[in-house]
XYZ file of C-alpha atoms in Angstrom:
663
model
C -40.094 0.086 74.907
C -39.660 2.330 78.032
C -39.416 1.226 81.602
C -42.877 0.968 83.303
C -42.302 3.564 86.028
C -41.769 6.154 83.486
C -44.903 5.422 81.470
C -47.761 7.807 81.653
C -51.203 8.446 80.069
C -51.669 11.360 77.721
C -53.544 13.250 80.405
C -50.754 12.898 82.867
C -48.125 13.864 80.489
C -49.712 17.091 79.487
C -50.784 17.951 83.010
C -47.170 17.602 84.175
C -45.943 19.937 81.408
C -48.606 22.315 82.310
C -47.688 22.313 85.839
C -44.043 23.219 84.746
C -42.838 20.016 86.345
C -43.494 21.143 89.949
C -44.830 18.535 92.417
C -48.513 18.691 93.289
C -49.327 19.838 89.702
C -50.191 23.393 90.910
C -47.464 25.693 89.534
C -47.671 29.489 89.684
C -50.080 29.229 92.544
C -52.998 28.266 90.568
C -55.908 26.734 92.257
C -57.757 23.495 91.707
C -60.603 25.312 89.906
C -58.179 26.897 87.374
C -56.602 23.430 86.709
C -60.186 22.041 86.093
C -60.911 24.936 83.679
C -57.552 24.211 81.762
C -58.553 20.535 81.460
C -61.881 21.705 79.904
C -60.208 24.002 77.449
C -57.819 21.296 76.542
C -60.495 18.863 75.795
C -62.400 21.482 73.605
C -59.328 22.066 71.622
C -58.808 18.390 71.118
C -62.601 18.073 69.831
C -61.860 21.039 67.551
C -58.768 19.092 66.209
C -56.485 21.893 65.713
C -53.636 20.837 63.263
C -51.016 22.482 65.602
C -51.716 20.577 68.857
C -51.104 17.038 67.843
C -49.293 15.853 64.882
C -50.977 13.145 62.674
C -48.747 10.349 64.227
C -50.699 10.792 67.506
C -54.194 10.963 65.991
C -56.626 8.234 65.369
C -56.776 6.761 61.911
C -60.323 8.042 61.501
C -59.129 11.433 61.758
C -56.777 11.290 58.754
C -55.879 14.436 56.934
C -57.254 15.308 53.490
C -54.953 16.060 50.700
C -54.535 19.711 51.336
C -53.175 19.027 54.942
C -56.355 20.406 56.667
C -58.411 18.313 58.999
C -61.945 17.462 57.867
C -64.534 19.183 60.086
C -67.617 17.585 58.430
C -67.517 13.748 58.660
C -70.579 13.809 56.292
C -68.736 15.409 53.600
C -66.252 12.437 53.467
C -69.326 10.087 53.051
C -70.494 12.004 50.048
C -67.138 12.054 48.234
C -65.140 9.056 49.188
C -63.061 9.242 46.115
C -61.464 12.468 47.073
C -60.491 11.067 50.416
C -56.678 10.868 49.965
C -53.820 11.057 52.584
C -51.472 13.976 52.316
C -48.174 11.783 52.630
C -45.111 13.319 53.642
C -45.981 16.999 53.610
C -48.358 19.376 55.119
C -49.239 21.173 51.869
C -51.410 24.046 53.282
C -49.277 24.933 56.322
C -49.196 28.592 57.357
C -46.236 30.695 56.014
C -44.863 33.375 58.107
C -43.311 36.239 56.077
C -40.931 38.833 57.346
C -43.775 41.533 57.147
C -45.828 39.407 59.480
C -43.513 39.858 62.506
C -42.026 43.276 61.620
C -44.250 45.919 60.014
C -41.585 48.633 59.710
C -38.186 47.721 58.773
C -34.893 49.703 58.601
C -33.438 50.126 54.933
C -30.479 47.942 54.519
C -28.552 50.831 53.044
C -28.762 52.583 56.508
C -27.472 49.500 58.194
C -24.574 49.245 55.796
C -23.740 52.967 56.354
C -24.517 54.056 52.869
C -28.172 55.535 53.124
C -27.360 58.122 50.544
C -26.925 55.464 47.940
C -30.328 53.841 48.510
C -31.381 52.472 45.129
C -35.051 53.514 45.561
C -34.461 56.921 46.852
C -37.460 58.848 48.001
C -39.800 55.798 46.814
C -38.154 53.423 49.378
C -40.818 51.729 51.490
C -38.313 51.070 54.360
C -37.369 53.527 57.190
C -34.272 55.709 56.916
C -34.491 57.372 60.361
C -32.687 55.308 62.827
C -34.495 57.092 65.791
C -37.829 56.235 64.363
C -36.916 52.661 63.749
C -35.479 52.247 67.373
C -38.965 53.583 68.576
C -40.949 50.831 66.987
C -38.079 48.099 67.172
C -38.909 44.921 69.145
C -37.293 44.493 72.482
C -33.679 42.886 72.470
C -33.662 39.076 73.161
C -30.562 38.982 75.184
C -27.284 40.507 76.407
C -24.967 38.385 74.298
C -24.527 38.801 70.394
C -22.980 35.710 68.935
C -21.642 37.609 65.915
C -19.954 40.195 68.052
C -18.509 37.874 70.488
C -17.165 35.530 67.679
C -15.930 37.857 64.905
C -15.763 41.313 66.844
C -18.248 42.936 64.668
C -22.116 42.469 63.910
C -22.817 43.492 60.470
C -26.659 43.867 61.425
C -25.850 46.979 63.628
C -29.074 48.644 65.075
C -31.162 45.861 63.462
C -29.667 43.087 65.535
C -31.932 41.719 68.246
C -29.114 41.636 70.630
C -27.825 45.029 69.828
C -27.413 46.447 73.157
C -24.009 44.686 73.479
C -22.512 46.491 70.541
C -24.345 49.889 70.205
C -22.655 52.955 71.430
C -23.719 56.656 71.639
C -25.934 57.755 68.870
C -26.665 54.213 67.969
C -23.123 53.728 66.561
C -22.008 50.108 65.932
C -19.036 49.187 68.225
C -16.156 47.059 66.692
C -13.729 44.922 68.431
C -10.825 45.723 66.146
C -8.515 43.104 67.550
C -11.029 40.234 67.146
C -12.093 41.434 63.795
C -8.651 41.587 62.373
C -8.257 37.707 63.176
C -11.195 37.009 60.731
C -10.197 39.705 58.095
C -9.864 38.106 54.770
C -11.021 34.437 55.759
C -13.885 32.983 53.977
C -16.106 31.060 56.344
C -18.871 30.079 54.005
C -18.088 29.324 50.332
C -20.099 28.714 47.240
C -22.038 32.089 47.477
C -23.851 33.286 44.311
C -22.260 36.518 43.004
C -24.582 39.350 41.472
C -22.420 39.049 38.230
C -23.135 35.242 37.823
C -26.799 35.842 38.718
C -27.147 38.407 36.058
C -25.610 36.083 33.469
C -27.872 33.321 34.337
C -31.027 35.377 34.239
C -29.940 36.913 31.057
C -28.987 33.508 29.684
C -25.523 34.726 28.818
C -23.660 31.959 30.663
C -21.780 29.898 27.986
C -22.129 26.019 28.493
C -19.437 24.893 26.014
C -19.041 21.312 27.110
C -22.755 20.763 27.796
C -23.595 22.217 24.262
C -21.207 19.869 22.533
C -22.517 16.825 24.423
C -26.101 17.764 23.606
C -25.330 18.489 20.032
C -24.026 14.854 19.863
C -27.198 13.556 21.205
C -29.394 15.590 18.774
C -27.430 14.032 15.706
C -29.420 11.205 14.058
C -27.129 8.206 13.652
C -28.070 5.554 11.219
C -31.642 4.104 12.048
C -31.220 4.525 15.784
C -34.896 5.347 15.908
C -36.415 7.826 18.560
C -34.655 6.848 21.699
C -31.233 5.694 20.708
C -31.434 2.728 23.004
C -28.148 1.961 24.776
C -25.823 -0.633 23.312
C -22.581 -2.111 24.530
C -20.214 0.460 22.736
C -17.951 2.949 24.251
C -19.005 6.244 25.850
C -18.030 8.296 23.051
C -19.868 6.275 20.420
C -23.009 5.969 22.689
C -23.014 9.850 22.981
C -23.282 10.055 19.285
C -25.824 7.403 19.016
C -28.208 8.688 21.690
C -30.701 10.966 20.159
C -32.613 13.398 22.414
C -35.836 14.518 20.647
C -39.125 15.985 21.799
C -40.509 12.394 21.736
C -40.055 9.977 24.496
C -37.316 7.336 24.381
C -37.849 3.650 24.082
C -36.676 3.224 27.711
C -38.947 5.775 29.107
C -42.113 5.384 31.064
C -45.264 6.154 29.007
C -46.614 8.046 32.070
C -43.939 10.660 32.043
C -44.193 12.625 28.684
C -41.222 14.959 27.923
C -42.237 18.561 28.500
C -39.857 21.654 28.400
C -38.517 22.162 32.018
C -39.290 25.257 33.783
C -36.849 27.990 32.845
C -35.883 26.276 29.509
C -36.182 27.802 26.068
C -39.347 26.137 24.683
C -37.936 26.529 20.921
C -37.785 23.193 19.283
C -34.238 23.760 17.817
C -32.579 24.384 21.274
C -30.342 21.484 21.047
C -29.446 22.143 17.388
C -28.207 25.637 17.934
C -24.524 25.851 17.042
C -22.140 26.417 19.948
C -20.235 29.854 20.549
C -18.079 31.012 17.689
C -14.417 31.415 17.918
C -14.857 35.143 18.775
C -16.993 34.440 21.867
C -15.491 33.839 25.240
C -14.817 30.142 25.740
C -15.827 30.400 29.366
C -17.693 32.759 31.523
C -15.472 32.347 34.404
C -12.233 34.574 34.050
C -9.100 32.875 35.028
C -5.512 34.066 35.684
C -2.097 32.594 35.379
C -0.499 30.406 32.699
C -2.534 28.074 30.587
C -1.985 24.355 31.644
C -2.733 21.103 29.976
C -5.884 20.747 32.231
C -7.145 23.970 30.488
C -7.255 22.519 27.062
C -7.303 18.766 27.355
C -10.266 16.841 28.572
C -9.624 14.539 31.470
C -10.057 10.902 30.966
C -12.314 9.052 33.495
C -9.324 7.400 34.970
C -7.559 10.599 35.578
C -10.387 12.497 37.521
C -10.291 13.014 41.160
C -11.158 9.715 43.115
C -13.933 9.824 45.791
C -12.073 8.016 48.698
C -14.822 7.727 51.288
C -15.011 3.894 51.934
C -15.754 3.220 55.413
C -16.639 6.701 56.352
C -19.864 8.102 57.888
C -21.948 10.003 55.253
C -24.647 12.425 56.331
C -27.447 12.226 53.801
C -28.756 15.278 51.980
C -31.899 16.160 54.186
C -34.488 18.378 52.599
C -35.394 21.358 54.936
C -33.448 20.310 57.867
C -30.113 19.383 56.314
C -29.197 23.049 56.506
C -25.715 24.465 57.078
C -26.088 24.969 60.913
C -27.376 21.462 61.180
C -24.471 19.945 59.196
C -21.951 21.846 61.519
C -23.596 20.015 64.460
C -23.109 16.713 62.806
C -19.458 17.446 61.776
C -18.850 18.255 65.446
C -20.234 14.848 66.434
C -18.130 12.950 63.872
C -19.752 12.984 60.426
C -17.186 12.527 57.813
C -18.891 13.369 54.650
C -21.779 15.953 54.319
C -23.991 16.790 51.392
C -26.099 19.827 50.841
C -29.905 19.640 50.494
C -31.503 18.578 47.247
C -31.380 21.500 44.754
C -33.534 21.653 41.652
C -31.434 22.109 38.514
C -33.893 24.385 36.685
C -33.983 26.784 39.604
C -30.000 26.951 39.717
C -29.912 27.652 36.048
C -32.402 30.555 36.590
C -30.041 32.075 39.341
C -32.602 31.791 42.051
C -30.952 33.009 45.253
C -32.956 30.540 47.466
C -31.869 27.444 45.428
C -28.243 28.609 45.370
C -28.277 28.966 49.132
C -28.632 25.141 49.304
C -25.017 24.890 47.827
C -23.337 26.851 50.565
C -20.497 25.128 52.241
C -18.884 25.695 55.615
C -15.213 25.753 55.985
C -15.295 22.799 58.537
C -16.913 20.467 55.877
C -13.790 18.920 54.421
C -15.568 16.411 52.217
C -18.636 18.140 50.729
C -20.825 17.379 47.801
C -24.171 18.718 46.342
C -27.290 16.836 45.268
C -29.026 17.764 42.121
C -32.632 16.721 40.896
C -33.721 17.020 37.459
C -35.502 14.837 34.703
C -33.860 15.798 31.441
C -30.282 15.554 30.130
C -29.963 19.098 28.832
C -30.892 20.996 32.213
C -28.890 18.345 34.294
C -25.759 18.468 32.137
C -25.743 22.358 31.926
C -26.173 22.632 35.553
C -23.448 20.225 36.099
C -20.996 22.280 34.017
C -22.193 25.519 35.722
C -21.373 24.160 39.198
C -18.138 22.523 37.956
C -17.006 26.190 36.959
C -18.509 28.281 39.758
C -18.477 26.529 43.147
C -16.031 24.240 45.240
C -17.379 20.683 45.907
C -15.787 17.320 46.146
C -18.496 15.390 44.366
C -21.956 15.904 42.777
C -24.895 13.432 43.486
C -27.883 12.763 41.470
C -31.135 12.388 43.232
C -32.971 9.278 41.783
C -34.463 8.330 45.157
C -36.927 11.201 45.902
C -40.245 9.653 46.397
C -42.592 12.790 46.538
C -45.343 13.337 43.864
C -44.244 16.907 42.935
C -40.799 15.471 41.655
C -41.972 11.945 40.434
C -44.808 13.269 38.308
C -42.297 15.397 36.369
C -39.986 12.545 35.625
C -37.264 13.193 38.255
C -36.474 11.297 41.414
C -37.587 7.689 41.483
C -39.195 8.087 38.041
C -35.673 8.054 36.456
C -35.371 4.429 37.447
C -38.237 3.638 34.851
C -36.894 6.012 32.207
C -33.565 4.256 31.557
C -32.799 6.075 28.422
C -33.099 9.572 29.926
C -31.253 8.206 32.982
C -28.383 7.253 30.836
C -28.245 10.271 29.054
C -28.117 12.288 32.322
C -25.491 10.257 33.914
C -23.130 10.208 30.648
C -23.750 13.860 30.184
C -22.957 15.202 33.533
C -19.868 12.720 33.815
C -18.602 14.257 30.579
C -18.621 17.855 31.900
C -17.525 17.236 35.457
C -13.833 17.206 36.750
C -15.037 15.773 40.052
C -16.674 12.401 40.799
C -20.560 11.865 40.124
C -22.558 9.661 42.365
C -25.970 8.399 42.198
C -28.659 7.801 44.944
C -31.383 5.345 44.191
C -34.141 3.277 45.914
C -34.908 -0.489 45.366
C -37.517 0.361 42.819
C -40.772 2.222 42.394
C -43.176 -0.695 43.413
C -43.124 -2.185 46.818
C -42.482 -5.819 45.763
C -40.632 -5.225 42.477
C -36.963 -4.564 43.102
C -34.958 -3.223 40.006
C -31.937 -1.790 41.431
C -29.804 -4.828 40.808
C -30.448 -4.359 37.211
C -29.808 -0.676 37.055
C -26.502 -0.683 39.155
C -24.226 -2.414 36.522
C -25.505 0.152 33.954
C -24.838 3.106 36.233
C -21.221 1.696 36.754
C -20.859 1.334 32.867
C -22.138 4.982 32.370
C -19.334 6.444 34.492
C -20.586 7.046 37.927
C -17.996 6.748 40.873
C -20.405 5.487 43.570
C -23.942 4.473 44.172
C -25.935 4.881 47.556
C -28.973 2.429 47.788
C -31.866 3.104 50.037
C -33.325 -0.204 51.172
C -36.943 0.881 50.369
C -39.143 1.360 47.252
C -40.936 4.490 46.511
C -44.265 2.994 47.418
C -42.743 2.261 51.038
C -41.650 5.985 51.316
C -40.116 5.782 54.883
C -42.292 3.086 56.273
C -41.332 -0.584 57.213
C -37.872 -1.661 57.488
C -35.102 -1.361 54.991
C -34.109 -4.392 53.121
C -30.460 -4.921 54.025
C -30.254 -8.410 52.615
C -31.083 -6.921 49.179
C -28.492 -4.129 49.690
C -25.961 -6.698 50.360
C -26.812 -8.516 47.147
C -26.471 -5.231 45.285
C -23.168 -4.429 46.905
C -21.638 -7.646 45.264
C -23.144 -6.772 41.814
C -21.810 -3.241 42.148
C -18.157 -4.175 42.751
C -15.694 -2.877 42.093
C -17.802 0.463 42.216
C -18.305 1.519 45.872
C -21.960 1.097 47.181
C -23.136 2.756 50.388
C -26.230 1.493 52.106
C -28.965 3.594 53.606
C -31.861 2.884 56.058
C -32.617 2.092 59.647
C -29.400 3.119 61.325
C -30.199 3.975 64.801
C -27.400 2.576 67.026
C -23.704 1.457 66.530
C -25.094 -2.178 66.379
C -27.182 -1.276 63.387
C -23.966 0.219 61.761
C -21.836 -2.743 62.631
C -24.528 -4.995 61.114
C -24.754 -3.016 58.064
C -21.016 -2.969 57.444
C -20.916 -6.678 57.648
C -23.202 -6.872 54.717
C -20.321 -5.936 52.328
C -21.267 -2.416 51.759
C -18.421 0.333 51.235
C -20.036 2.596 53.875
C -23.173 3.820 55.438
C -25.309 6.901 54.775
C -27.256 8.149 57.779
C -30.397 9.961 57.017
C -33.471 11.030 58.816
C -36.970 9.416 58.234
C -38.626 6.806 60.507
C -37.539 7.226 64.062
C -33.915 6.775 63.248
C -30.977 8.824 62.063
C -29.188 11.848 62.429
C -32.272 14.118 62.901
C -33.410 12.082 65.966
C -29.900 11.710 67.484
C -26.995 13.738 65.729
C -24.747 12.222 68.420
C -25.217 8.876 66.485
C -21.914 9.467 64.781
C -20.191 9.536 68.027
C -21.747 6.473 69.229
C -20.727 4.607 66.047
C -17.147 5.895 66.255
C -16.825 5.117 70.103
C -18.913 1.820 69.877
C -21.132 2.853 72.850
C -24.714 3.866 73.738
C -24.813 7.573 74.918
C -27.241 8.190 77.596
C -27.305 11.861 76.878
C -28.797 14.071 79.486
C -31.522 16.697 78.786
C -28.998 19.567 79.664
C -26.463 18.192 77.000
C -29.353 17.975 74.467
C -30.309 21.465 75.319
C -26.771 22.658 74.788
C -26.908 21.138 71.160
C -29.975 23.256 70.541
C -28.222 26.300 71.844
C -25.250 25.583 69.500
C -27.653 25.237 66.657
C -29.279 28.514 67.401
C -25.905 30.240 67.477
C -24.915 28.697 64.222
C -28.339 29.639 62.826
C -27.768 33.387 63.881
C -24.378 33.310 62.250
C -25.837 31.870 59.030
C -29.133 33.552 58.627
C -28.456 36.760 60.622
C -29.114 38.193 64.117
C -31.808 40.792 62.902
C -35.678 39.825 63.323
C -35.747 38.151 59.993
C -32.790 35.995 60.885
C -33.988 35.042 64.390
C -37.384 33.952 62.904
C -35.752 31.898 60.113
C -33.476 30.182 62.782
C -36.595 29.518 64.895
C -38.454 28.020 61.961
C -35.585 25.527 61.121
C -35.153 24.868 64.859
C -38.906 23.939 65.064
C -38.599 21.850 62.034
C -35.893 19.914 63.629
C -37.533 19.739 67.123
C -40.433 17.781 65.177
C -37.964 14.926 64.598
C -35.928 15.208 67.848
C -39.031 14.628 70.029
C -38.992 11.035 68.829
C -35.884 10.048 70.582
C -36.355 8.032 73.678
C -33.360 8.347 76.299
C -31.256 5.361 76.619
C -31.704 5.219 80.368
C -35.477 4.747 80.034
C -35.323 1.900 77.705
C -35.891 -1.697 78.990
C -33.900 -3.242 76.127
C -31.209 -1.843 73.844
C -31.115 -0.562 71.081
C -34.564 1.168 70.280
C -36.281 -1.023 67.568
C -37.238 0.335 64.228
C -40.736 1.900 63.751
C -41.541 1.517 67.498
C -44.075 4.248 68.286
C -42.777 5.922 71.454
C -45.432 5.800 74.200
C -46.134 8.878 76.542
C -43.340 8.761 79.213
C -42.381 11.001 81.968
C -38.596 11.948 81.666
C -36.164 12.117 84.490
C -36.469 15.829 84.756
C -38.902 18.537 83.441
C -36.800 19.348 80.508
C -36.490 15.747 79.324
C -40.236 15.560 79.533
C -40.738 18.683 77.525
C -38.412 17.554 74.811
C -40.451 14.233 74.476
C -43.635 16.073 73.743
C -45.196 15.928 70.290
C -47.231 18.970 70.944
C -46.374 21.954 68.727
C -46.902 24.420 71.597
C -44.081 22.546 73.545
C -41.693 22.852 70.653
C -42.459 26.635 70.450
C -41.879 26.897 74.235
C -38.371 25.339 73.727
C -37.614 27.798 71.027
C -38.680 30.676 73.227
C -36.150 29.376 75.866
C -33.450 29.947 73.154
C -34.557 32.844 71.028
C -37.110 34.720 73.160
C -40.956 34.988 72.718
C -42.528 34.430 69.389
C -44.024 37.280 67.500
C -47.803 38.131 67.631
C -50.014 35.554 65.879
C -47.144 33.179 65.299
C -48.028 29.918 63.948
C -46.192 26.729 62.939
C -46.865 23.505 61.417
C -44.041 21.105 60.479
C -43.284 20.474 56.940
C -43.057 16.566 57.248
C -45.732 14.409 58.749
C -44.828 11.657 61.156
C -46.156 8.932 58.800
C -43.279 6.497 59.516
C -44.973 4.834 62.325
C -47.091 1.653 61.594
């Protein structure tokens, strides 16, 4: 798709980057012999087939990856065991994991950083350093002379551990505070939905009271007439249906035989879990303490027509993006015009266990005016309880159920796309969550599980009847994953069936022309996601293009400024100490694994870029543009070093998601 004068061979492309973009190809005064030696080394690396040099999208099909994500070295082993040759789709399952002790052997105790070293919980047994002088002797060199936390908020809470500490350290390693700037931010909450220690303790000790969820689940557990095992749905009202549906350890009639019901992780394995009576009158009605007078809303259940409406028709919706849809990335998209944002997919059982890493996915920046969270689960008890938990403890505008996740880890447990084949459990989940939520409930689905068998049009009317406020339809099946084009004709058909319930379409939105065509299909709005060479991860400025109805030939320096803003947001969110810097680097590299697929508008022979077109090797209009087009992991690391300084010793990186969307 690129202009012929920019096209290059693989050898020319990498030679240009090695030469740092200087004419003649001999940068840093290197001679011809050294260049030849480098070429030999490069060929040897390619023969070895390191997983970090070339992602799978650029490799020959005969060099496919095995299931554990590592390249096969012995071709004879493949011939002996052809049955085990399986493509690891969507994930690099054995990628290296860098832990904090890999890049910082001797760390300062957090109690010292917070100015309360005498209150260290571990006392003399603490394995961290308590002597600031000793820590400063082994601390890695600072990365720059500008601390984003100090310049923005007037104070850096990381003190001496900050990798930009030279800006705000005084005599005796004292942390300097800009009092005037700090007062401006005093009392303001920039990030909401944090997990408090008290709530985490209640969840871990199972002391959180789920009053509404327990009431709903007891209704499911009651046998009603000769309803049988599954309590198959009828045309009765919601209240009657809640009584008739019976949740038992056996599988429901509408469930797939391949997905047996098992106790979810973190749930009580006792068989009488659902039959246990609710809290007695002497117990606390809710674990969340409230103040002020009692109102009708506190004692009277809202009817569905009285719930808050989700008015987002015609707005641009940033899809929940696993791994890359973090808070700093969402801030970037909000700046470019995204109207609705959603947190990354959170597993309900992990939230119910009080896992800090899972609760971090629910955090909301104050600039996100319309924000929702997405939950994944396979059973009505855990999903309903999780919905009530979030309804009481965090501030969100809607909750979304993930019924579109195609990965095996989720599907084989009965969640994600598997719920489309387990209609009984699907109904119990939607009705249960809707009964305990005071905010709208939405559902994200695919066209179906199998490639040529669409079932969404049969499920959407049921979802509307069960009480969902909106449906988002991804125009691909589970078997397609993120390959081939989305079926927008089918999405248009489903939009008519869904009416009057809003239906958002999702898939293959790369330009404002694609967005215009999608809106003409009759959908209420469009969701912009990530996979295949499209979407917000490839070009976050897509929201601006759609709103301004133009193609933006964004320069490499402008794109680099976007990356710079992302790193600043990342240092604000994850911290400016060594651990925070490396976490920011990790998520930056994950994002760069998508950004490299973007082809600048000025290099295209025809607009817009077509779906699933594999970008060829091309030379950019300057060195930075060429560097950003590289699909070599080492070049992504080089970009991260321009922003976050040199990587730690023995640093390794392999992207979580494979580029399997090209055909």
